[in-house]
CSV table of C-alpha atoms in Angstrom, one decimal:
chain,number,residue,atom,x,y,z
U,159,UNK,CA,48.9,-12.9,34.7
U,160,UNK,CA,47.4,-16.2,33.7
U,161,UNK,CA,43.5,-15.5,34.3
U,162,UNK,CA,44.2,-12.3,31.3
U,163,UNK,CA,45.6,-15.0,28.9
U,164,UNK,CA,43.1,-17.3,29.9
U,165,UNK,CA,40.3,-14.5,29.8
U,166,UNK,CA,42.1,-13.4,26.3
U,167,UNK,CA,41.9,-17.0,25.1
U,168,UNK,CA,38.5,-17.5,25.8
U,169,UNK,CA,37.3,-14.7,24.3
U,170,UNK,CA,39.4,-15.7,21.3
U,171,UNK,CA,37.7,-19.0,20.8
U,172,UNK,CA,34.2,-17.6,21.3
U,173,UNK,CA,35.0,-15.5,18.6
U,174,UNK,CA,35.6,-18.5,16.8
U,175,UNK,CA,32.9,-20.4,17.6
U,176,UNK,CA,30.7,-17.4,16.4
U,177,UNK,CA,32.2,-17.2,13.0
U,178,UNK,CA,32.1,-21.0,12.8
U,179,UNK,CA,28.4,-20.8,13.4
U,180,UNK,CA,27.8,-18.5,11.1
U,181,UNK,CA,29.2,-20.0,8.1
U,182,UNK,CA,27.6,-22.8,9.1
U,183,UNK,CA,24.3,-21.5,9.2
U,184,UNK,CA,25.9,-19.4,5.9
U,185,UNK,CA,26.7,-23.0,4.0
U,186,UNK,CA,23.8,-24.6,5.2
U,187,UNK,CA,21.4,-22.5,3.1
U,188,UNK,CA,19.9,-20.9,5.7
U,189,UNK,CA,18.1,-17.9,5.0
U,190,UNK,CA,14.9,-15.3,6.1
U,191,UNK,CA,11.9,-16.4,4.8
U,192,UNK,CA,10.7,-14.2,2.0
U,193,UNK,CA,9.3,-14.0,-1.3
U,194,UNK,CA,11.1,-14.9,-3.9
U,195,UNK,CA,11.7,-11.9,-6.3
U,196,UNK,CA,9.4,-12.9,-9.9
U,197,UNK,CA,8.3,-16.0,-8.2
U,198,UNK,CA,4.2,-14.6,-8.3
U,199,UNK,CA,3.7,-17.1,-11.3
U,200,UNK,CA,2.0,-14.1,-13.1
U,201,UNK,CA,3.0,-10.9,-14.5
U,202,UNK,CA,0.1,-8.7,-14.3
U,203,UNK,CA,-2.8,-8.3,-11.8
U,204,UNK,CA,-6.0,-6.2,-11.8
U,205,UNK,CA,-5.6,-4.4,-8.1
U,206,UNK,CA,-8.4,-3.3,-6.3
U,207,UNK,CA,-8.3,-1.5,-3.3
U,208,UNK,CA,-9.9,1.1,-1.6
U,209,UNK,CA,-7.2,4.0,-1.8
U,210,UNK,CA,-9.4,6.3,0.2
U,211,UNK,CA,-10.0,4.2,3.2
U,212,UNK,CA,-7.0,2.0,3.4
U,213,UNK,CA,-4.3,4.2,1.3
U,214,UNK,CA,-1.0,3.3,3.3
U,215,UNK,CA,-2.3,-0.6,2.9
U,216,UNK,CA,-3.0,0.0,-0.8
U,217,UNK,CA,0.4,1.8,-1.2
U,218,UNK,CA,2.6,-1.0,0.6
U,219,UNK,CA,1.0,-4.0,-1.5
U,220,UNK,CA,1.3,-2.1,-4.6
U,221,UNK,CA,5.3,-1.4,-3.6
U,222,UNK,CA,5.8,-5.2,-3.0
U,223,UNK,CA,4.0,-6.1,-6.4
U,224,UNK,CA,6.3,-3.8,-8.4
U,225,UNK,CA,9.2,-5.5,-6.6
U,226,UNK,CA,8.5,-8.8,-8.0
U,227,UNK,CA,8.0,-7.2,-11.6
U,228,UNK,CA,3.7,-7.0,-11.4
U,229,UNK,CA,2.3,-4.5,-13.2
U,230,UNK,CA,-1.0,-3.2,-12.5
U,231,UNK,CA,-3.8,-4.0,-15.6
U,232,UNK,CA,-7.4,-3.6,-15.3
U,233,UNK,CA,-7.5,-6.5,-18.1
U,234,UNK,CA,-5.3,-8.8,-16.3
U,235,UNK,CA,-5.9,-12.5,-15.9
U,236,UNK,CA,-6.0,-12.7,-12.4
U,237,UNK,CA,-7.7,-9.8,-9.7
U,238,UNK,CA,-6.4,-9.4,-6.3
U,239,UNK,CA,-8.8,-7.2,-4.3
U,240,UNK,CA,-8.9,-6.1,-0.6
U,241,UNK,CA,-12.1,-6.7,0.3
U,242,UNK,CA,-12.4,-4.6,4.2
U,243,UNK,CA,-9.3,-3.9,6.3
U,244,UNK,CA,-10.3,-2.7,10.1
U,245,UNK,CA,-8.0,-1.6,12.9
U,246,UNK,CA,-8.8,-2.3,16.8
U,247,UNK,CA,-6.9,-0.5,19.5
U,248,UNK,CA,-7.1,-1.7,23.1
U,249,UNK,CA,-5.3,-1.3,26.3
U,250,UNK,CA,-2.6,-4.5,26.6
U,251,UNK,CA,-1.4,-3.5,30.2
U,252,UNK,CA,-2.7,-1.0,33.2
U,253,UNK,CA,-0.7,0.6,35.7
U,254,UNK,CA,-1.7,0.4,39.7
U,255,UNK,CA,-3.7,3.5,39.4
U,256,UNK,CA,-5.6,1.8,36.3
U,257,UNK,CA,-4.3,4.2,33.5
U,258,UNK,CA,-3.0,2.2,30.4
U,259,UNK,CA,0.8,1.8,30.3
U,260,UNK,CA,0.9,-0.2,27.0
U,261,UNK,CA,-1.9,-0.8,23.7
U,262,UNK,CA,-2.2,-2.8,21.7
U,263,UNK,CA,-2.8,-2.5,17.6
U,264,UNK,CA,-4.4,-4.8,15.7
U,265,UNK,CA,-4.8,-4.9,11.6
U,266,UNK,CA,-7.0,-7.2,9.7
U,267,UNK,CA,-6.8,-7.6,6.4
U,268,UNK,CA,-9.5,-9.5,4.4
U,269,UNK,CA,-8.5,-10.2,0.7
U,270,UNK,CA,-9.2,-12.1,-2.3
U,271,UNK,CA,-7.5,-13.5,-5.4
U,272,UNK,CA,-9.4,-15.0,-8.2
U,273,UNK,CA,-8.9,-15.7,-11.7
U,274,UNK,CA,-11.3,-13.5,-14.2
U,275,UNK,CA,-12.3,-16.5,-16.5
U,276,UNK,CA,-12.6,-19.4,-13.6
U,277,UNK,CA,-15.2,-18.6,-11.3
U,278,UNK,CA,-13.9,-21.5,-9.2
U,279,UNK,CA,-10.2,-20.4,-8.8
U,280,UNK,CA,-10.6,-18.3,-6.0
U,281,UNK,CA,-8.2,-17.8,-2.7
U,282,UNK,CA,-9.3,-16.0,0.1
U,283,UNK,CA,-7.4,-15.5,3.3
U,284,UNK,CA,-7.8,-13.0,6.1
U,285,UNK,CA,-4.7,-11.6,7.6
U,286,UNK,CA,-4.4,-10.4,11.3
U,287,UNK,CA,-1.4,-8.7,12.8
U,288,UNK,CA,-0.6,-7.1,16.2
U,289,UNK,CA,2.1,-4.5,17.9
U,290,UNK,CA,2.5,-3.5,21.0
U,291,UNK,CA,3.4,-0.1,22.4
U,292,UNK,CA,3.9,1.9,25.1
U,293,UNK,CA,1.4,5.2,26.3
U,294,UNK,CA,2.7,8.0,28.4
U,295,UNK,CA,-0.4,10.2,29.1
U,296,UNK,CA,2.3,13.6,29.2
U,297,UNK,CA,3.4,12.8,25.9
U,298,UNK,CA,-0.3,12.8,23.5
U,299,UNK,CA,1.8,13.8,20.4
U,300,UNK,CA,4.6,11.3,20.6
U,301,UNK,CA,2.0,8.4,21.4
U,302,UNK,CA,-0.1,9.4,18.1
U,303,UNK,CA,3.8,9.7,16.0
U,304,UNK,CA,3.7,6.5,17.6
U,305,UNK,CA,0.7,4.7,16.7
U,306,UNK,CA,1.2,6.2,13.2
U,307,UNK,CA,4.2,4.6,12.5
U,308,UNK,CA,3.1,1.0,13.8
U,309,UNK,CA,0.1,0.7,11.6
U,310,UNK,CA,2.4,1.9,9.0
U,311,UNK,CA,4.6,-1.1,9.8
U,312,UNK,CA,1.4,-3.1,10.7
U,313,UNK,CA,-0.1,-2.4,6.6
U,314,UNK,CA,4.0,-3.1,5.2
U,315,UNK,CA,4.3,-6.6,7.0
U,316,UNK,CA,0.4,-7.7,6.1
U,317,UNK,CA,1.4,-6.3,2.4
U,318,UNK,CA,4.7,-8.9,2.5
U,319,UNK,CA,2.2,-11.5,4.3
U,320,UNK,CA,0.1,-11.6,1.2
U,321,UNK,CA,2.5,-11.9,-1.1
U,322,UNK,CA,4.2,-14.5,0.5
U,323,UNK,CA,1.1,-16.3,0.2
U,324,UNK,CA,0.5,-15.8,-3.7
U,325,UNK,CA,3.9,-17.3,-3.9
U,326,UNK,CA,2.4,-20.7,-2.4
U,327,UNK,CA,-0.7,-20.4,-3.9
U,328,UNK,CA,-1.3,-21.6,-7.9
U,329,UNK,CA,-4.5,-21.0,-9.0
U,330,UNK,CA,-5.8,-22.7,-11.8
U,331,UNK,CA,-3.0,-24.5,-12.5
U,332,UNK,CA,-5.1,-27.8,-11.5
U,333,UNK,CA,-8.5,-27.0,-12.9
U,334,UNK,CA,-7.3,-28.4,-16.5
U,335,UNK,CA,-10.6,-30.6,-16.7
């Protein structure tokens, strides 16, 4: 009888202790890092990508540029262009009889942001990101479903990436002189 009210009791104050931590975390101002909606410093940008070769890439970073209120203007101030985006694919583990059990994906993304009257206000960056998933040689189609769907999720989170990093960046804002 008194181990279920102790076993009741405990579990009572572990429930406590997780609501406790979460509004402290929750009070604290703790938060995911992400960009801030309308925090681009600019309104407009001239977007060039290469919808043909890199179209699910293209489509993300144009779906995360409307988010923060960007429109798309061949005039624009500023230009943000992808300048080559390649994929690699390579075994990550092998099985005893030296068949692949998992792969690995790998995205780079090289791109450029530059102002159209400042030749010197120019950000670069390259962007690499990886998954890993699992092959099983009977299943072809699910493993191609598969591999479909990371670099899917591969092009959204290097789409995000780069915005987060126009957020930091603030070009021309210290070539005044």
């Amino acid at each position: 009888m008194q181990t279920k009210l102790f076993k009741a009791a405990t579990k009572r104050v572990a429930l406590l202790l997780v609501i406790a931590s979460g509004a402290l975390i929750q009070g604290c101002g703790f938060h995911v890092r992400t960009a801030e909606l309308g925090s681009l410093g600019f309104s407009s940008v001239n977007f060039e990508c290469d919808q043909a070769e890199h179209w699910q890439l293209c489509q993300s970073l144009e779906r995360e540029l409307k988010a923060h209120k960007v429109t798309m203007d061949d005039d624009a101030t500023f230009t943000l262009s992808i300048d080559s985006a390649s994929s690699t694919e390579r075994a990550f583990t092998i099985n005893l009889d030296a068949s692949a059990d998992e792969y690995e994906i790998t995205r780079l993304v090289k791109f450029t942001f530059s102002e159209a009257n400042n030749t010197k206000s120019k950000y670069s960056n390259e962007i690499n990101a990886r998954r890993i998933y699992r092959h099983n040689s009977d299943a072809l189609l699910a493993k191609e479903r598969e591999k479909t769907t990371l670099t899917k999720a591969l092009d959204k989170s290097i789409a995000r990436e780069i915005i987060r990093q126009l957020t930091l960046i603030r070009i021309g804002a210290n070539d005044a002189g």
